[in-house]
Short mmCIF file of C-alpha atoms in Angstrom, two decimals:
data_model
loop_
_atom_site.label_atom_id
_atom_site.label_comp_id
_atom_site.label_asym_id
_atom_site.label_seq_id
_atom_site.Cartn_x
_atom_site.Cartn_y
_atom_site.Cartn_z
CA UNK A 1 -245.95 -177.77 -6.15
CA UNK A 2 -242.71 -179.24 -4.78
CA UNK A 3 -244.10 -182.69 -6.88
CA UNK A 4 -244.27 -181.03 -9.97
CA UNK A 5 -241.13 -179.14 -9.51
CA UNK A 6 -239.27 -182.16 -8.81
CA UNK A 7 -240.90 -183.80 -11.36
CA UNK A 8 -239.48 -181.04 -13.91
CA UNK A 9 -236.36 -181.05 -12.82
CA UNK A 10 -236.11 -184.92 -13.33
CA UNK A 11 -237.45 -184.58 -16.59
CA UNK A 12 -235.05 -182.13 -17.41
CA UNK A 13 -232.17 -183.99 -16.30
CA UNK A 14 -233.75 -187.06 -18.50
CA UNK A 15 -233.22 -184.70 -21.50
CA UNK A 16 -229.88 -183.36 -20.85
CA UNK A 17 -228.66 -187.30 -20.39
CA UNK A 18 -230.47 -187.86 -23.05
CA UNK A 19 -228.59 -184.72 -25.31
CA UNK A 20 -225.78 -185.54 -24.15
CA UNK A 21 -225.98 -189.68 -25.05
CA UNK A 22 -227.20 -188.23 -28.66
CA UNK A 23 -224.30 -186.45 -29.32
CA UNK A 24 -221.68 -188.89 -27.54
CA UNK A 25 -223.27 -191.26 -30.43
CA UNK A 26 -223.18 -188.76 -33.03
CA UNK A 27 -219.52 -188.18 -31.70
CA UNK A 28 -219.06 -192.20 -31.92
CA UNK A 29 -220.55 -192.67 -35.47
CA UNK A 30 -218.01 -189.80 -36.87
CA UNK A 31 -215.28 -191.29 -35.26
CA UNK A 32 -216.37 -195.09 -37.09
CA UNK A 33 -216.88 -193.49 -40.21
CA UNK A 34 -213.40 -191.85 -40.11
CA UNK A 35 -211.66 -195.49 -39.13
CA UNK A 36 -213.47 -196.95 -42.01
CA UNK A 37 -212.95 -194.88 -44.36
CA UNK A 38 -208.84 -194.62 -43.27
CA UNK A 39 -209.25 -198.63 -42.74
CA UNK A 40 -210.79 -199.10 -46.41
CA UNK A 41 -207.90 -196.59 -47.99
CA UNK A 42 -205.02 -198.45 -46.13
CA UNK A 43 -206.69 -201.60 -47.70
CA UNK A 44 -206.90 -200.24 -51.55
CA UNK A 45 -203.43 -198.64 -50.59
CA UNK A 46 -201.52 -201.94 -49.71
CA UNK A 47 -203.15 -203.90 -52.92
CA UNK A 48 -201.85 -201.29 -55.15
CA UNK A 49 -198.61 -201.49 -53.90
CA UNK A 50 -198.63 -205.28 -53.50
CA UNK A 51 -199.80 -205.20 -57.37
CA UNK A 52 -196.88 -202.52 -58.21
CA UNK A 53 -194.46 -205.55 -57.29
CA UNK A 54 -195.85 -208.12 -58.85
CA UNK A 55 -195.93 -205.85 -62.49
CA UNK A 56 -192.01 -205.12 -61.11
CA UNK A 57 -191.28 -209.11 -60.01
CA UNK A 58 -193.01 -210.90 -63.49
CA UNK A 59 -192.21 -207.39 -66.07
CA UNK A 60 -194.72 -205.44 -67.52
CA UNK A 61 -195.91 -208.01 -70.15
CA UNK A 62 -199.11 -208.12 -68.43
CA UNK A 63 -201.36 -205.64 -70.16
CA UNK A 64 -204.32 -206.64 -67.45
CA UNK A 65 -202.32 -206.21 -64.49
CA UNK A 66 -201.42 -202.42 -66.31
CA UNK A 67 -204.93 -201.70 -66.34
CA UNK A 68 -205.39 -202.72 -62.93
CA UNK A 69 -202.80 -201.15 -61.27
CA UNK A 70 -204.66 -198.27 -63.31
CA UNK A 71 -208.27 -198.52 -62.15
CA UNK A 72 -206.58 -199.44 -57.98
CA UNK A 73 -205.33 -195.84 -58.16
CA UNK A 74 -208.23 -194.34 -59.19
CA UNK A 75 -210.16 -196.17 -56.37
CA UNK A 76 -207.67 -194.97 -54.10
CA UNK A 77 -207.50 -191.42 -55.45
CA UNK A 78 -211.36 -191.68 -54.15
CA UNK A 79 -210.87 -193.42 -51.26
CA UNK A 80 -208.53 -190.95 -49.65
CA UNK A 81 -210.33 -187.79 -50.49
CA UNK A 82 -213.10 -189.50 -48.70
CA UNK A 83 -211.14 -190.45 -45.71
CA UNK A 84 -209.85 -186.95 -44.97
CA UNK A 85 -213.59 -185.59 -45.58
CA UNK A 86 -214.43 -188.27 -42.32
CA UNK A 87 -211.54 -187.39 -40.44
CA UNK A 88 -212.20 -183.64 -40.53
CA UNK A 89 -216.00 -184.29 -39.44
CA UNK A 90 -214.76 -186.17 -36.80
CA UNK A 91 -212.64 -183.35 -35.28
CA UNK A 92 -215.37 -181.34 -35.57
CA UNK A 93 -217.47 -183.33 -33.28
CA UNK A 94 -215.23 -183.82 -30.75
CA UNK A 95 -214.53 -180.56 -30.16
CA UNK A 96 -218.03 -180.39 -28.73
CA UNK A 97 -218.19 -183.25 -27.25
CA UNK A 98 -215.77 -185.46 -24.47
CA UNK A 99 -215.40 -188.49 -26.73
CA UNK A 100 -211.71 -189.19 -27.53
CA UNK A 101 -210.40 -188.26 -30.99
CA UNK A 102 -209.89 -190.19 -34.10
CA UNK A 103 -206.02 -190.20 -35.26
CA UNK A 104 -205.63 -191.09 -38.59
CA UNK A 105 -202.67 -193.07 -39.83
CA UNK A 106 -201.16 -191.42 -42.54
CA UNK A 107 -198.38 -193.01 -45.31
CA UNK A 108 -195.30 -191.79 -44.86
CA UNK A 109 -194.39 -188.69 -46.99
CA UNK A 110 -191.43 -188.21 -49.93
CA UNK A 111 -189.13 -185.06 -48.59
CA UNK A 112 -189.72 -182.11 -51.20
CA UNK A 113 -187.21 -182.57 -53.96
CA UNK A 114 -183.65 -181.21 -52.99
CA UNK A 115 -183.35 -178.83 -56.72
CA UNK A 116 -186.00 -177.31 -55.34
CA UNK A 117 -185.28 -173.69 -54.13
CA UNK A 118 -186.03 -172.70 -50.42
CA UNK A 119 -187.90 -169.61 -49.49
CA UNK A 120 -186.83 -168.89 -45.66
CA UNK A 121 -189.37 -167.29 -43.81
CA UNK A 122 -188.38 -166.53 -40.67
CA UNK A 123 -191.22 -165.84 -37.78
CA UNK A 124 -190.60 -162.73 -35.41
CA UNK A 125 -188.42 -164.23 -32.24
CA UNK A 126 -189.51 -162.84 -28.73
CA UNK A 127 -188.04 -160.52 -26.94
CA UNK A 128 -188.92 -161.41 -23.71
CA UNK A 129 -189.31 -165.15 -21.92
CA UNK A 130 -193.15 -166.06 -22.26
CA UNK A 131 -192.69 -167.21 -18.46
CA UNK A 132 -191.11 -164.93 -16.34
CA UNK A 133 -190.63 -161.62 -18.92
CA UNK A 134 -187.28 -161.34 -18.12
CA UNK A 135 -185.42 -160.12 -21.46
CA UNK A 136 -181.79 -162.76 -20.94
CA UNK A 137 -182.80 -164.89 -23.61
CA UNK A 138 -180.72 -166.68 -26.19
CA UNK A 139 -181.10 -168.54 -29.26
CA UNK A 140 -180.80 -172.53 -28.73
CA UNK A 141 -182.19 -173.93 -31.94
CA UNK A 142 -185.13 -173.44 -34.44
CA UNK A 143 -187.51 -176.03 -36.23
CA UNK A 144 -188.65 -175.47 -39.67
CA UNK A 145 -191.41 -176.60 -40.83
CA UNK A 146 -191.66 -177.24 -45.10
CA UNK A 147 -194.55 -176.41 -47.25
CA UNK A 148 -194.89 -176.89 -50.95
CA UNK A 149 -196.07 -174.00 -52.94
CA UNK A 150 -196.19 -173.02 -56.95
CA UNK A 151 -195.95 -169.66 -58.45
CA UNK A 152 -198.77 -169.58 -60.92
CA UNK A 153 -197.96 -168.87 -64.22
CA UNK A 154 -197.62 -165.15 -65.05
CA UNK A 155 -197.36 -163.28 -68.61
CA UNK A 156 -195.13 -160.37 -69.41
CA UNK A 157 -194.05 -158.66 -72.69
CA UNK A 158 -190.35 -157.90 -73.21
CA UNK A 159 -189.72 -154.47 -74.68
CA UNK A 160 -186.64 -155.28 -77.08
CA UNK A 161 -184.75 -151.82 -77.46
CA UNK A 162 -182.77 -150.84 -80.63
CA UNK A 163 -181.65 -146.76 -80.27
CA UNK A 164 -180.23 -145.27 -83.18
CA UNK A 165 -177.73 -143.15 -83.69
CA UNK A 166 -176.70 -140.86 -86.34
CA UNK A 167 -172.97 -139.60 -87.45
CA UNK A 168 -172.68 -135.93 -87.60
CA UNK A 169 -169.83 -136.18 -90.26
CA UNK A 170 -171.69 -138.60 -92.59
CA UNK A 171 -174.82 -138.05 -91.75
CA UNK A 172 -175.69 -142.40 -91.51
CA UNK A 173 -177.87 -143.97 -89.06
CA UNK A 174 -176.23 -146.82 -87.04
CA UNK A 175 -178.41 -149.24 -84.81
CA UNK A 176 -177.80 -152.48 -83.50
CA UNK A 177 -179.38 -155.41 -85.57
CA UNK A 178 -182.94 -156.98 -84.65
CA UNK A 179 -183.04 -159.69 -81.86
CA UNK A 180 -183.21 -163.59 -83.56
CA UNK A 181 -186.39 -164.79 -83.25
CA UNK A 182 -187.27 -168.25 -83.45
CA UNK A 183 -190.18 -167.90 -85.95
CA UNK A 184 -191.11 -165.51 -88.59
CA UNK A 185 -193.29 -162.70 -87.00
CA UNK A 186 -191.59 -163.63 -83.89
CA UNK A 187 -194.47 -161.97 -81.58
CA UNK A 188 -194.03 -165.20 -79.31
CA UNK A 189 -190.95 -165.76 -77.18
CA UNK A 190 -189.00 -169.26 -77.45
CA UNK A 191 -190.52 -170.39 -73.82
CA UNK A 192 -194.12 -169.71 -74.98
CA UNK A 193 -193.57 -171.66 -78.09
CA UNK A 194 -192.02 -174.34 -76.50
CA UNK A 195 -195.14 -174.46 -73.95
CA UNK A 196 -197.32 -174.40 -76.65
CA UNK A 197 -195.82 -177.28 -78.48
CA UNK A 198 -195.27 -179.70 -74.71
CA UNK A 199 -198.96 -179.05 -74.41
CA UNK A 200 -200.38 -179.88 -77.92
CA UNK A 201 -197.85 -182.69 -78.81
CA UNK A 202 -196.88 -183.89 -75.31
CA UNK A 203 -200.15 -183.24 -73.58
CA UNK A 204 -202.79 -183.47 -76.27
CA UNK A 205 -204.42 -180.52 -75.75
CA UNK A 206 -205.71 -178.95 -78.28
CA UNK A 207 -205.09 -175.65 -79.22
CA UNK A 208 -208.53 -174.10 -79.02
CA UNK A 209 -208.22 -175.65 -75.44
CA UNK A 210 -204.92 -173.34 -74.95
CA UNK A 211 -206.79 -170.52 -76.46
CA UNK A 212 -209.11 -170.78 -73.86
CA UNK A 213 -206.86 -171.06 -70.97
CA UNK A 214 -205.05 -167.79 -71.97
CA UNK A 215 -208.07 -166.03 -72.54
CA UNK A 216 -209.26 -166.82 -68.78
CA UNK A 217 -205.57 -165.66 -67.46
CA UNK A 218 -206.23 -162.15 -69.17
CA UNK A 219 -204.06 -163.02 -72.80
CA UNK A 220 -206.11 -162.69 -75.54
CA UNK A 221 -204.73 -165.20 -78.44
CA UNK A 222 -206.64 -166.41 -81.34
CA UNK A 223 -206.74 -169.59 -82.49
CA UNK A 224 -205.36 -169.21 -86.18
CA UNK A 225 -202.18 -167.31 -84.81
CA UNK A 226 -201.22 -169.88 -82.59
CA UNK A 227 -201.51 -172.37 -85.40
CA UNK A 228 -199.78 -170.11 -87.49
CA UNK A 229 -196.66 -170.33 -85.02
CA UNK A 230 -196.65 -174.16 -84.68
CA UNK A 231 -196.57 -174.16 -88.19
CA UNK A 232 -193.51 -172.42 -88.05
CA UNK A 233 -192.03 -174.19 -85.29
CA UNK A 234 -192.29 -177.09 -87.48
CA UNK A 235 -190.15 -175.92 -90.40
CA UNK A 236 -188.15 -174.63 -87.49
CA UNK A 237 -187.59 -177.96 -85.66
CA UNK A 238 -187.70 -179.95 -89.26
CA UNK A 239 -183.27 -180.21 -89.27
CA UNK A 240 -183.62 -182.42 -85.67
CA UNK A 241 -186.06 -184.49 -87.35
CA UNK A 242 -184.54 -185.20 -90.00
CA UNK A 243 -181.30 -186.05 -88.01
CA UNK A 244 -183.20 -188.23 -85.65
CA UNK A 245 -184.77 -189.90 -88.82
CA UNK A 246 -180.99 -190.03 -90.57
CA UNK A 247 -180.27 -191.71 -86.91
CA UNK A 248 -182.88 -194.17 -86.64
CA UNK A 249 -182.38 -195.65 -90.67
CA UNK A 250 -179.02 -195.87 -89.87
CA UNK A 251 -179.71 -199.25 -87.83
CA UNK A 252 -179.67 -202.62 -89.40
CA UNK A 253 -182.86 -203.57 -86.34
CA UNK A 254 -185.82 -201.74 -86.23
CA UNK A 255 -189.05 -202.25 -84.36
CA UNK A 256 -191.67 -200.70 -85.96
CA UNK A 257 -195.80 -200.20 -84.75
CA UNK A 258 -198.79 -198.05 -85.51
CA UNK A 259 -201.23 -196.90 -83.01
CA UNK A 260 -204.46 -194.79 -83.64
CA UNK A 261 -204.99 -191.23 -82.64
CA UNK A 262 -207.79 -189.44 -82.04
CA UNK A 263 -208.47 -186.71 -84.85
CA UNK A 264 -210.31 -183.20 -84.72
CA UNK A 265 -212.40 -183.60 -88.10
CA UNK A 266 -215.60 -181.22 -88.94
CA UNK A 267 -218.32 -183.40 -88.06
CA UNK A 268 -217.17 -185.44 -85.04
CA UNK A 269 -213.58 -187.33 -84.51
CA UNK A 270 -211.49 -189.20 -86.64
CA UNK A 271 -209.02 -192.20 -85.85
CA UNK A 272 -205.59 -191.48 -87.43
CA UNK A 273 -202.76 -193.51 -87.21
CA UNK A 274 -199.15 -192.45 -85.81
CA UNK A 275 -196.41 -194.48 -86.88
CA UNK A 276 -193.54 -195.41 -84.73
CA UNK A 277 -189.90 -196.89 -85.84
CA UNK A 278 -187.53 -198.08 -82.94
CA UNK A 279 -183.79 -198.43 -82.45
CA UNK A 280 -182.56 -199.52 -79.39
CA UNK A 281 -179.81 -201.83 -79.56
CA UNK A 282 -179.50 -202.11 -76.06
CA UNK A 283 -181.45 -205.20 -75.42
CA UNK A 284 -177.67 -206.70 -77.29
CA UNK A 285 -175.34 -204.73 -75.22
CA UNK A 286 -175.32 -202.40 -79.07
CA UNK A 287 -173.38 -199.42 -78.69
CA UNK A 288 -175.44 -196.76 -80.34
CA UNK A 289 -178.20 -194.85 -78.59
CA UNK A 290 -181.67 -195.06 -78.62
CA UNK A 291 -184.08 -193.04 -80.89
CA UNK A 292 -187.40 -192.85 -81.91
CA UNK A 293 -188.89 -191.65 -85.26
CA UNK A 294 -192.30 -190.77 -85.63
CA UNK A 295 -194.85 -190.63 -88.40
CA UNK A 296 -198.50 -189.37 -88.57
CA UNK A 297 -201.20 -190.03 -91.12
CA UNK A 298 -204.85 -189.78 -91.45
CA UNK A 299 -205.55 -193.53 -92.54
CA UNK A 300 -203.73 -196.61 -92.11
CA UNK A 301 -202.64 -197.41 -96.11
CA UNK A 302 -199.47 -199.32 -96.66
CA UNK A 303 -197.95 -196.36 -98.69
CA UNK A 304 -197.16 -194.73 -95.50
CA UNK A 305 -194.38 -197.48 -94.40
CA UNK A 306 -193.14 -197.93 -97.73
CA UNK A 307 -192.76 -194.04 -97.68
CA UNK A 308 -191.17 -193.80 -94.06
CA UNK A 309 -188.80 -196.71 -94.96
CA UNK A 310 -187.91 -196.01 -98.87
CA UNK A 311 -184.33 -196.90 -99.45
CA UNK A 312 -183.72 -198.92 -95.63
CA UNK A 313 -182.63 -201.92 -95.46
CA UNK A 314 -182.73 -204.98 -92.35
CA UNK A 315 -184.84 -206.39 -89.96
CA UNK A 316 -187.92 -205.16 -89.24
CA UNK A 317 -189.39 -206.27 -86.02
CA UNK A 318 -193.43 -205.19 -86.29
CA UNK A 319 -196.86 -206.89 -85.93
CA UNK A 320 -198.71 -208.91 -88.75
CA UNK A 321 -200.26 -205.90 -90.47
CA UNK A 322 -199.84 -206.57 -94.14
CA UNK A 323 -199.21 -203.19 -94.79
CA UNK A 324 -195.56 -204.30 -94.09
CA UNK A 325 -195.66 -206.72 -96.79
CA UNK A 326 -194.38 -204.98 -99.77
CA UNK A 327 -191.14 -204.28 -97.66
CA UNK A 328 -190.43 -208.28 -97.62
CA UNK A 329 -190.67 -208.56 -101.55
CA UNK A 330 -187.78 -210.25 -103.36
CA UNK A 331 -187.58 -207.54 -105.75
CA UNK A 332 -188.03 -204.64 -103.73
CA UNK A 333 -185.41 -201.43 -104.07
CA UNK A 334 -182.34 -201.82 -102.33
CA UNK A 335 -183.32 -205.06 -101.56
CA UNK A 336 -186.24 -207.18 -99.36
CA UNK A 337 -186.63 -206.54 -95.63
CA UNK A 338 -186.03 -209.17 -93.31
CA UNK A 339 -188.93 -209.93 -91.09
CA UNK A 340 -189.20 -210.47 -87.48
CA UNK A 341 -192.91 -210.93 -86.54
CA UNK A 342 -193.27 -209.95 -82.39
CA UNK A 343 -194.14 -212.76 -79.72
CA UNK A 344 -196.43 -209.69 -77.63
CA UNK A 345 -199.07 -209.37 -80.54
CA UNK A 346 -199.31 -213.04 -80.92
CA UNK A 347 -199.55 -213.11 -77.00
CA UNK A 348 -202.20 -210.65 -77.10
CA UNK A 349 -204.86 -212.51 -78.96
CA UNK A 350 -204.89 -215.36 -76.51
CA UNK A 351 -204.67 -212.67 -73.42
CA UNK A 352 -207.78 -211.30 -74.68
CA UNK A 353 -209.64 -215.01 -74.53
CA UNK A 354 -208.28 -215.52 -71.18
CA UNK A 355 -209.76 -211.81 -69.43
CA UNK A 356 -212.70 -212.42 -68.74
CA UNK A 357 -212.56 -209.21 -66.33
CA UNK A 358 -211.40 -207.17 -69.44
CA UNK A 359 -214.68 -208.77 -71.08
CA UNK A 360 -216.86 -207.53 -68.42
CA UNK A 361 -215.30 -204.32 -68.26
CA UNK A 362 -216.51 -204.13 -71.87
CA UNK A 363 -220.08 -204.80 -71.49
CA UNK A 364 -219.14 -208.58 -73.00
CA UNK A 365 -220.23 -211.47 -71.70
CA UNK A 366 -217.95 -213.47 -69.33
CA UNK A 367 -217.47 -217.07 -70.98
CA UNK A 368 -215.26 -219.67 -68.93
CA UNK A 369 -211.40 -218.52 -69.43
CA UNK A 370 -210.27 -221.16 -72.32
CA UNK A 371 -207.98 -223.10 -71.24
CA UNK A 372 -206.14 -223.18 -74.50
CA UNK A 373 -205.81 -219.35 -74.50
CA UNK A 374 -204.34 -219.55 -70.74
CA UNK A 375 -201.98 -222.82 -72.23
CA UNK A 376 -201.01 -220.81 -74.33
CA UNK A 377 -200.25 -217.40 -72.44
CA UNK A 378 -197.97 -219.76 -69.90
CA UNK A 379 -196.54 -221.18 -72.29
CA UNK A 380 -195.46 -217.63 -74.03
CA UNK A 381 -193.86 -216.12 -70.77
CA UNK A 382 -192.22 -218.95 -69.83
CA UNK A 383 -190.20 -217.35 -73.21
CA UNK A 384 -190.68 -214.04 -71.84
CA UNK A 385 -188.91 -214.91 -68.92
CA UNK A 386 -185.58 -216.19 -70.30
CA UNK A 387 -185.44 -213.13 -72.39
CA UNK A 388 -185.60 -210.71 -69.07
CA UNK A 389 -182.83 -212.80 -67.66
CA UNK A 390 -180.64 -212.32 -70.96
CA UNK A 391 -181.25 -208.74 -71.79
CA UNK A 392 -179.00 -206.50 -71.71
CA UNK A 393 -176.02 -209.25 -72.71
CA UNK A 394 -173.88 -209.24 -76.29
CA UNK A 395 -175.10 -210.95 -78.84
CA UNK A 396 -173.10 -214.07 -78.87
CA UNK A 397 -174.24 -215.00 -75.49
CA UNK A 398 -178.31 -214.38 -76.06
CA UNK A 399 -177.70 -216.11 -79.66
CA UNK A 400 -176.14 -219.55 -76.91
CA UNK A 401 -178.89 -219.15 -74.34
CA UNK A 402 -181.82 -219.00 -76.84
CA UNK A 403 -180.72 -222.41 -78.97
CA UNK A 404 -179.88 -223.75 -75.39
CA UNK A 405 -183.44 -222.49 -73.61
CA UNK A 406 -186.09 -221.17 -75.77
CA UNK A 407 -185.44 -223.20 -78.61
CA UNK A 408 -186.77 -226.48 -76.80
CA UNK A 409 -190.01 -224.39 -75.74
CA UNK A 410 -190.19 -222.31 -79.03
CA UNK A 411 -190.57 -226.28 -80.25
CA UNK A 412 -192.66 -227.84 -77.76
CA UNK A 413 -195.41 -224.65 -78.43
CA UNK A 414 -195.20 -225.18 -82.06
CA UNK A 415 -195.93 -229.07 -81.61
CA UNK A 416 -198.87 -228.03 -78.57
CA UNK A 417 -200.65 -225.71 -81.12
CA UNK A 418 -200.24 -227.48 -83.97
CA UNK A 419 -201.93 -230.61 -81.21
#
């Protein structure tokens, strides 16, 4: 019997070390997941900021290293919610276990934003010294720990008041007049409207979307009376347009684009087309401030910039779209447009030959980069990067420096293509 009790008790023994080596690996694989996980976000971390200075050191021409930057913080976005999902398992098992923890290095965090207000809530002191009770103790200090929080969004109805009184000689009622409103059937108070027009306009959200969102927070709204104020804000806001639009015309340089917009149509979604029309003169050291005048239309027909610019005059700075055309004409009214075609859409084109990781993004396939289309993108910012060094200087001077420097390689790429 004393055999197969010793025998037992070794056997138990065997399975406790053995327990105990299980969960001192378990404890072990945590704690590698957790560095490689913190290893492989440090990693995507230090690319994205290495590729933040390059965009910053060679400008923001590059529309591939945009979309990079792009797609490195998604990655990272991942990468660090995965991370702290490691880390946290790893605590986990070594509080049951004797393996040393796993500290993670964390990037240094921004300090809250000083406009910020500051909410002071101040924990209980003791009255007595945790050590020996005794009650002689004084205050020598305090450390205060920040935390971020947001008040969500609440709704309340204000209850205008307008008593009326009456005149017991003449009998007539008096009462203070109604409150201005910023809209007809002014149910909705000027910070809901202006909400409601940040997040259709600014944050393309729908308004069925809004709708929604209400509807969940306990605000019943329907759809055709919210439209029914932005229509109103509209006519409401239409004097700053047209201010901003007397602004803008005003300038004898204009840069002008289109870019398409997705469009809620019955059936599916329609591309529309907002129209953009620059002035910034500060690229010349120009005097006047910036502004930008906007257009929207539901095709793409060259009546809309013939509309939008009726009656201006100057230099139009835009792409190749011939739906510019007509304002070049000899005999247009007041007079043609001068034309100023723009070196990024004729950079473009050749970009798009040279990507072949754009291609294969695409589902394309992924050709040898042409070296004709990478000729030719050097050969563009080599222009690109006299103008950075000249912006921002009077007129005289970048009229000097471009005869003097880009004329030469303005030349030499004419000559190359033309080769």
């Amino acid at each position: 019997m004393s055999d197969a009790a010793s025998e037992i008790a070794r056997l138990r023994a065997a399975l406790a070390a053995s327990e105990a080596r299980a969960e001192a690996a378990e404890s072990e694989l945590a704690q590698t997941r957790a560095v490689v996980s913190t290893s492989e976000a440090m990693i995507k971390h230090l690319r994205l900021e290495i590729a933040k200075l390059r965009r910053e050191q060679y400008g923001h021409s590059s529309e591939h290293r945009a979309r990079l930057i792009d797609q490195m913080e998604l990655q990272l976005e991942e990468l660090e919610a995965a991370a702290t999902e490691d880390e946290i398992a790893a605590e986990k098992v070594v509080k049951t276990t004797s393996v040393a923890g796993f500290e993670r290095r964390r990037p240094a965090r921004k300090p809250f934003p000083e406009h910020l207000p500051r909410e002071r809530v101040v924990i209980s002191a003791p009255t007595a010294c945790s050590c020996c009770g005794s009650d002689r103790i004084v205050k020598m200090g305090e450390d205060i720990t920040e935390t971020l929080e947001v008040i969500p969004r609440q709704w309340k109805v204000i209850q205008t008041v307008r008593e009326k009184f009456t005149c017991r000689a003449c009998e007539k009622i008096s009462q203070p007049p109604a409150p201005f409103h910023p809209t007809p059937r002014g149910w909705a108070g000027p910070n809901l409207l202006a909400m409601t027009l940040f997040e259709k306009f600014g944050q393309h959200q729908p308004l069925n979307r809004q709708v929604e969102r209400y509807a969940k927070e306990g605000v019943e709204v329907s759809l055709s009376t919210l439209a029914d104020q932005v229509g109103a804000c509209t006519v409401a806001l239409e004097p700053i347009h047209a201010l901003i639009r007397s602004h803008v015309l005003a300038a004898e340089r204009l840069h002008g684009d289109d870019t398409t917009v997705p469009l809620l149509a019955r059936g599916g979604t329609k591309t529309a087309r907002l129209w953009t029309y620059v002035r910034d003169d500060r690229p010349f050291a120009g005097g006047a401030p910036p502004a930008a005048l906007f257009y929207f239309s539901r095709d793409r027909e060259m009546a809309h910039p013939n509309r939008h610019l009726a009656g201006w005059r100057g230099i139009l700075q835009a792409d190749a779209y011939g739906g510019y055309n007509d304002l070049y004409r000899g005999d247009r009214d007041p007079g043609p447009a001068g034309s100023a075609l723009c070196w990024s859409h004729a950079r473009r084109k050749f970009f798009e030959l040279a990507d072949i990781k754009g291609n294969v993004r695409k589902g394309k396939s992924a050709y040898d980069i042409s070296p004709v289309a990478l000729e030719a993108v050097a050969r563009i910012d080599a222009i690109f990067d006299i103008e950075r060094q000249i912006n921002g200087l009077d007129a005289t001077f970048r009229l000097e420096a471009r005869h003097r420097l880009s004329c030469p390689l303005v030349e030499a790429l004419h000559a190359w293509l033309r080769a």
